């Protein structure tokens, strides 16, 4: 006779290891891209300079990561890896790894993610717009073709953008541009 | 059009109609409470509206535990904290807001502070930060505009840091709202027109939003039709109860639409005009609305064309060639604002609303950071915002 435990089996959440690993890698790259863009993209610099002098931004996936932590302090934008902060000024939270994965793979645009309520924001929403504009620039710097899928308006391609892309993929991606 | 995915939610019990206020005590007792704090402002008190509420609780088991009538226009964090203190001191057990958007949003803030048992509202800025079970909460709107009685959002200013803080959570939705024409009939023509245009903007913007869905679309259509048919009457003949009731309903219905579909470029710019130049919310919306529709036209031409039906009625819709419907819809909105201008002096351009030209640059910078822009079909850059403002500046 089967036990009641076996008959009325429980279902555990399990984990999406592969998708989580891919998202983790993309977020690491994105973190370094932000750091680089602040140094070489005047538009991003202008946005970030408009934030308060010390400012923490976190992009995280519920329930327990991965996470990307950025801090603006002493005139630099630094990527702090997955550091957990209790006083982040703005936190962009993706409600599940599935949709973060779809976004990073270009299967879903950021505006769609917002429209479908797959994310939410904590903190000072006034600066969220600025952060998203930076994100648009940073993504265009990183990826040459798929950006039209990601964002509403692709920043125009310029020589400077191509140069920046080269700088990023040769030095920035290793965290060498700070 | 069915989107790939959508969410819809509204949990507010709506009690609407002539003498609807008579239901107030019963609805409160049904929630198991009998000692509400009443939040309002001086304008509402002077219009005699609190006396009407008093009449309706006479002989019931309900006692108004305290009355707060110092709510400032656009609400403030100080008012929120003051009300929360009074609530605790006087042993109240629930909250009633009687007023326009400023009063309702203050009450929403008070509910957060009390339910989370905190003295720092700032911690709850953003979406869905609140977790606590809320106090029983009723709203009796006295303007026909914001729809705040059915929305998940509140905007509260923090004068110390000169910012407007946004809060959204479905937990903030009132338990019930009472729409009674007796509560809006004292509204002066100017405020009736301005708040009515706020409601029209909610409906039109929700219909252009990237979060629109079949449910919000239906609400938006009905709201637009009701406003077009009844607002001029409510403005010119304030004592007309049928028109007042229709507008109260339209504002609520538009509130349901935009609470689910969100608003866009018009509100982004109007919030900034309000924040920087202190132009009332409804007036700012009324001025920006046609320009915002024009700005969005390249992306949502079909939606704008579709709105011609509720805006101008079936005859105009049918006799306008398909290609011209979108432009005709915008033209109809312009004409409507002009009609309200003749009836009530509603300003038609930013200059007439007291905005100075040198303020436009600052307004544009604030507008592009407004939360409403995330839901607009087209990205709003500085040059877009300043373009809209310049076009809206002179008549
Ligand atoms: N939470 C939301 O979803 C939402 C949506 C839109 C706007 N808002 C906010 O609402 C606020 C604007 O609200 P509003 O447009 O309703 O105006 P309001 O509440 O500021 O009221 C305007 C004036 O009208 C007076 N008044 C109100 N009702 C009256 C009546 N029946 N008779 C005589 N005088 C009356 C008031 O005393 C006040 O002086 C803004 O702060 C805006 O940001 C919130
Ligand atoms: Fe509004």
JSON list of C-alpha atoms in Angstrom, two decimals, chain A residues 5 9-15:
[
{"chain": "A", "resi": 5, "resn": "UNK", "atom": "CA", "xyz": [2.82, 10.98, 1.54]},
{"chain": "A", "resi": 9, "resn": "UNK", "atom": "CA", "xyz": [2.69, 14.05, -3.13]},
{"chain": "A", "resi": 10, "resn": "UNK", "atom": "CA", "xyz": [4.11, 17.51, -2.61]},
{"chain": "A", "resi": 11, "resn": "UNK", "atom": "CA", "xyz": [5.45, 19.69, -5.39]},
{"chain": "A", "resi": 12, "resn": "UNK", "atom": "CA", "xyz": [8.60, 21.62, -4.67]},
{"chain": "A", "resi": 13, "resn": "UNK", "atom": "CA", "xyz": [9.56, 24.76, -6.55]},
{"chain": "A", "resi": 14, "resn": "UNK", "atom": "CA", "xyz": [12.77, 23.34, -8.03]},
{"chain": "A", "resi": 15, "resn": "UNK", "atom": "CA", "xyz": [15.21, 25.62, -9.80]}
]
